[in-house]
Amino acid sequence: TAGRSYRLALHPSRRPLRTSPPMALLRLHLLRPPPAPLAAFSSPWRRALPTTRPAAPASRLLCSNHPAAPSSPSPSIVGGLLDYLNESWTQFHATAEAKRQLLAAGFELLSENDDWNLQPGGRYFFTRNMSCLVAFAVGEKYRVGNGFNIIAAHTDSPCLKLKPRSASIKSGHQMVGVQTYGGGLWHTWFDRDLTLAGRVILKAPDGSFKHKLVKVNRPLIRVPTLAIHLDRTVNSEGFKPNLESHLAPLLATKCEETTVNFDDKKGSSSTKTVHHPLLLQ
């Protein structure tokens, strides 16, 4: 994820994101845009090239929709992996894309709330929390007590996560409070365009809650570095950023209309303003 080719990249509408208030919970990640980009923004956008491939046979399983090569790695298999990574901006998007591919491959979606009627030769999967997916195939000759193999991987990647209260003002600029997630090469996140992706939980008019995946396919913020005359020792002593104070992305210059509830001295917000309105538009 700290590399220039990042995981999540569907191709959403260019229209601005609309969310219906009130918003009960915001769980977004800052990512590098699909590199083809996480979380959220990346200056040259190095996306994987689109791939052209034949339709997948029904027998193909899991994440690859490409025919397997008999001896050497096939470009179509590599392209399929890149396509999947480009769709997987966050663990939520990675799970959604895996779910889509499994359904297309003939897998049956199960619910953990139901009794399962598994059959020999059947292929099934279930998800949990929109961020975890378990898929399995029952062998034609499988009998209870026989052995089985498990292959596991994680769906999340290092990224910058929005703090529960991300809005702040510093020296007349609107900043976004973030925290590091995972073991990222954080110095590579400086001076790059970043964007947002993740999951939001919305409260509907009837009082129920709905989950919605979000990703903004354009740059929104940036983590700037200091000019050399403000950091004279950077070339001799190296770049040593403070992840708590130096990694806060810059959203915009201060404007009265959107920061009327902010305290410029303390960098805090009113209890009603948790995230910058500009960030939520």
Coordinates of C-alpha atoms in Angstrom, one line a residue:
T1 CA 0.0 0.0 0.0
A2 CA 2.9 2.4 0.5
G3 CA 4.0 1.6 -3.0
R4 CA 2.8 3.6 -5.9
S5 CA 0.4 1.0 -7.2
Y6 CA -2.4 0.8 -4.8
R7 CA -5.2 -1.5 -4.2
L8 CA -8.6 0.2 -4.4
A9 CA -10.0 1.5 -7.7
L10 CA -13.5 1.0 -9.1
H11 CA -14.7 3.7 -11.5
P12 CA -17.4 5.6 -9.7
S13 CA -19.5 8.4 -11.1
R14 CA -17.8 11.8 -11.4
R15 CA -20.8 13.4 -9.7
P16 CA -20.2 14.7 -6.2
L17 CA -20.9 12.3 -3.3
R18 CA -24.2 12.9 -1.6
T19 CA -25.0 11.6 1.9
S20 CA -28.3 12.0 3.6
P21 CA -28.0 13.5 7.1
P22 CA -27.7 12.8 9.8
M23 CA -24.5 10.7 9.5
A24 CA -24.2 8.3 12.5
L25 CA -20.7 7.1 11.9
L26 CA -18.0 8.0 9.4
R27 CA -15.2 5.4 8.8
L28 CA -13.1 6.6 5.9
H29 CA -9.5 6.0 5.0
L30 CA -7.1 8.3 3.2
L31 CA -5.8 6.4 0.2
R32 CA -3.7 7.0 -2.8
P33 CA -5.9 7.1 -5.9
P34 CA -6.0 4.0 -7.9
P35 CA -2.7 3.6 -9.8
A36 CA -4.1 2.4 -11.5
P37 CA -4.4 3.9 -6.1
L38 CA -6.2 3.8 0.8
A39 CA -8.9 4.8 3.5
A40 CA -6.6 7.9 -0.4
F41 CA -4.5 10.4 -2.8
S42 CA -1.5 10.1 -5.2
S43 CA 0.3 12.6 -7.3
P44 CA 1.2 11.0 -10.4
W45 CA -1.6 8.5 -10.7
R46 CA 0.1 5.4 -11.8
R47 CA -2.8 3.1 -12.7
A48 CA -2.4 -0.4 -14.0
L49 CA -3.3 -0.5 -17.7
P50 CA -6.8 -1.9 -18.4
T51 CA -6.8 -5.5 -19.4
T52 CA -8.6 -7.2 -22.3
R53 CA -9.4 -10.8 -21.7
P54 CA -11.8 -13.6 -22.7
A55 CA -14.9 -14.3 -20.6
A56 CA -14.1 -16.5 -17.7
P57 CA -15.2 -20.2 -17.8
A58 CA -17.6 -21.1 -15.0
S59 CA -15.0 -23.5 -13.5
R60 CA -12.6 -20.7 -12.5
L61 CA -12.6 -20.0 -8.8
L62 CA -12.0 -17.1 -6.4
C63 CA -10.4 -13.9 -7.6
S64 CA -9.2 -14.8 -11.1
N65 CA -11.6 -14.5 -14.0
H66 CA -8.8 -15.4 -16.4
P67 CA -8.1 -18.8 -18.0
A68 CA -5.1 -20.5 -16.4
A69 CA -1.9 -21.0 -18.5
P70 CA -0.6 -24.5 -18.6
S71 CA 3.1 -23.8 -18.0
S72 CA 4.1 -20.1 -17.6
P73 CA 2.3 -17.2 -15.9
S74 CA -0.2 -15.7 -18.2
P75 CA -0.5 -11.9 -18.8
S76 CA -4.3 -12.3 -18.3
I77 CA -3.7 -13.7 -14.8
V78 CA -1.5 -10.8 -13.9
G79 CA -4.0 -8.4 -15.4
G80 CA -6.8 -10.0 -13.4
L81 CA -4.8 -9.5 -10.2
L82 CA -4.1 -5.9 -11.0
D83 CA -7.8 -5.3 -11.8
Y84 CA -8.7 -6.8 -8.4
L85 CA -6.1 -4.7 -6.6
N86 CA -7.3 -1.6 -8.4
E87 CA -10.8 -2.2 -7.1
S88 CA -9.7 -2.8 -3.5
W89 CA -9.3 0.7 -2.2
T90 CA -10.1 -0.5 1.4
Q91 CA -10.9 -3.8 3.1
F92 CA -14.6 -3.1 2.5
H93 CA -14.1 -2.6 -1.3
A94 CA -11.8 -5.6 -1.5
T95 CA -14.5 -7.7 0.1
A96 CA -17.2 -6.3 -2.1
E97 CA -15.1 -7.0 -5.3
A98 CA -14.3 -10.6 -4.1
K99 CA -18.0 -11.1 -3.5
R100 CA -18.9 -9.9 -7.0
Q101 CA -16.3 -12.2 -8.6
L102 CA -17.4 -15.2 -6.5
L103 CA -21.1 -14.7 -7.5
A104 CA -20.0 -14.4 -11.1
A105 CA -18.1 -17.7 -10.8
G106 CA -21.1 -19.5 -9.5
F107 CA -20.5 -19.5 -5.7
E108 CA -23.6 -19.4 -3.4
L109 CA -23.8 -16.7 -0.8
L110 CA -24.6 -18.1 2.7
S111 CA -25.9 -16.3 5.8
E112 CA -24.4 -17.0 9.2
N113 CA -27.9 -16.6 10.6
D114 CA -29.3 -19.6 8.6
D115 CA -28.8 -23.3 8.7
W116 CA -26.5 -24.5 5.9
N117 CA -27.4 -27.3 3.6
L118 CA -24.0 -28.0 2.0
Q119 CA -23.7 -30.5 -0.8
P120 CA -20.8 -32.4 -2.3
G121 CA -19.4 -30.4 -5.2
G122 CA -20.9 -27.1 -3.9
R123 CA -19.1 -23.8 -3.7
Y124 CA -20.1 -21.3 -1.0
F125 CA -19.0 -18.2 0.7
F126 CA -20.1 -15.7 3.4
T127 CA -19.1 -12.3 4.6
R128 CA -18.8 -10.6 8.0
N129 CA -18.8 -6.9 8.8
M130 CA -18.3 -6.1 5.0
S131 CA -14.6 -6.6 5.6
C132 CA -14.1 -10.3 5.9
L133 CA -14.9 -13.1 3.4
V134 CA -14.7 -16.9 3.7
A135 CA -15.1 -19.0 0.6
F136 CA -14.9 -22.7 0.3
A137 CA -15.6 -25.6 -2.0
V138 CA -16.9 -29.0 -1.0
G139 CA -15.2 -31.9 -2.8
E140 CA -17.3 -34.3 -4.8
K141 CA -15.9 -37.2 -2.7
Y142 CA -15.5 -35.3 0.6
R143 CA -16.6 -37.1 3.7
V144 CA -16.9 -35.8 7.2
G145 CA -13.5 -36.4 8.9
N146 CA -11.4 -36.0 5.8
G147 CA -8.8 -33.3 5.8
F148 CA -9.0 -29.9 4.0
N149 CA -6.7 -27.0 3.1
I150 CA -7.0 -23.4 4.3
I151 CA -5.6 -20.4 2.5
A152 CA -5.8 -17.1 4.3
A153 CA -4.9 -13.5 3.5
H154 CA -5.9 -10.0 4.9
T155 CA -8.1 -7.6 3.1
D156 CA -6.7 -4.4 4.8
S157 CA -3.6 -2.4 3.9
P158 CA -1.6 0.3 5.6
C159 CA -3.3 3.7 5.2
L160 CA -4.1 6.9 7.0
K161 CA -7.4 6.8 8.8
L162 CA -9.6 9.7 9.7
K163 CA -9.7 10.4 13.4
P164 CA -13.2 10.3 15.0
R165 CA -12.9 14.1 15.2
S166 CA -10.8 15.0 12.1
A167 CA -11.6 18.7 11.7
S168 CA -9.0 21.2 12.9
I169 CA -7.6 24.6 12.0
K170 CA -3.8 25.4 12.0
S171 CA -2.3 28.8 11.0
G172 CA -5.3 29.7 8.9
H173 CA -5.5 26.3 7.1
Q174 CA -8.1 23.6 7.4
M175 CA -6.3 20.4 8.3
V176 CA -7.5 16.8 8.5
G177 CA -6.7 14.8 11.6
V178 CA -5.5 11.3 10.7
Q179 CA -3.8 8.3 12.4
T180 CA -1.5 5.7 10.8
Y181 CA -2.9 2.2 10.3
G182 CA -0.5 -0.6 9.7
G183 CA 3.2 -0.6 8.9
G184 CA 3.4 1.9 6.0
L185 CA 6.3 3.7 4.5
W186 CA 4.9 7.0 5.7
H187 CA 7.5 9.2 4.1
T188 CA 6.1 8.2 0.7
W189 CA 2.8 9.8 1.5
F190 CA 4.2 13.3 1.6
D191 CA 3.7 15.7 -1.4
R192 CA 1.2 13.5 -3.1
D193 CA -2.4 14.0 -4.0
L194 CA -4.7 12.0 -1.7
T195 CA -8.3 11.0 -1.7
L196 CA -10.9 9.3 0.5
A197 CA -12.4 5.8 0.5
G198 CA -14.1 3.6 3.1
R199 CA -17.5 2.9 4.6
V200 CA -20.1 5.2 6.1
I201 CA -23.0 4.2 8.2
L202 CA -26.1 6.4 7.6
K203 CA -29.2 6.7 9.6
A204 CA -32.3 6.5 7.5
P205 CA -35.5 8.5 8.1
D206 CA -37.2 5.4 9.5
G207 CA -34.5 5.1 12.2
S208 CA -32.7 2.2 10.6
F209 CA -29.0 2.2 9.7
K210 CA -27.5 1.6 6.3
H211 CA -24.0 0.9 5.2
K212 CA -22.6 2.6 2.1
L213 CA -19.2 2.2 0.4
V214 CA -17.6 5.5 -0.5
K215 CA -14.6 6.4 -2.7
V216 CA -13.8 9.7 -4.3
N217 CA -11.9 9.2 -7.6
R218 CA -10.2 12.6 -7.5
P219 CA -7.6 14.3 -5.3
L220 CA -8.8 16.1 -2.2
I221 CA -6.0 16.7 0.2
R222 CA -2.2 16.7 0.4
V223 CA 0.5 16.2 3.1
P224 CA 3.1 18.9 2.3
T225 CA 6.7 19.0 3.3
L226 CA 8.6 22.1 4.4
A227 CA 10.7 24.2 2.1
I228 CA 14.4 23.7 2.5
H229 CA 15.0 27.1 4.2
L230 CA 12.5 26.0 6.9
D231 CA 14.3 22.6 7.4
R232 CA 18.0 23.2 6.9
T233 CA 19.1 19.8 8.3
V234 CA 16.9 17.6 6.1
N235 CA 19.7 16.8 3.6
S236 CA 22.3 16.1 6.3
E237 CA 20.2 14.4 8.9
G238 CA 17.5 12.9 6.8
F239 CA 13.7 13.3 6.6
K240 CA 12.4 12.4 10.1
P241 CA 8.7 13.4 10.2
N242 CA 6.7 13.3 13.4
L243 CA 3.7 11.1 12.4
E244 CA 1.4 12.9 14.9
S245 CA 2.1 16.5 14.0
H246 CA 3.6 16.4 10.5
L247 CA 1.3 13.9 8.7
A248 CA -1.9 15.9 9.0
P249 CA -3.2 16.5 5.4
L250 CA -4.0 20.0 4.2
L251 CA -7.6 20.4 3.0
A252 CA -8.0 24.1 2.2
T253 CA -7.2 27.6 3.4
K254 CA -9.5 28.9 6.1
C255 CA -12.7 30.4 4.9
E256 CA -15.2 31.9 7.3
E257 CA -18.3 30.2 5.9
T258 CA -17.0 26.7 6.7
T259 CA -15.0 27.4 9.9
V260 CA -17.4 29.7 11.8
N261 CA -17.5 27.2 14.7
F262 CA -13.8 26.6 14.9
D263 CA -11.4 28.0 17.5
D264 CA -8.3 29.1 15.5
K265 CA -6.0 29.2 18.6
K266 CA -6.8 25.7 19.9
G267 CA -7.5 24.1 16.6
S268 CA -10.7 22.5 18.0
S269 CA -14.2 22.5 16.7
S270 CA -17.7 22.7 18.2
T271 CA -19.3 19.5 19.3
K272 CA -21.5 19.6 16.2
T273 CA -18.6 19.8 13.8
V274 CA -16.7 16.5 13.7
H275 CA -15.5 16.6 10.1
H276 CA -14.9 19.5 7.8
P277 CA -18.0 20.3 5.7
L278 CA -15.7 20.5 2.6
L279 CA -14.6 17.0 3.3
L280 CA -18.1 15.6 3.3
Q281 CA -19.5 17.4 0.3

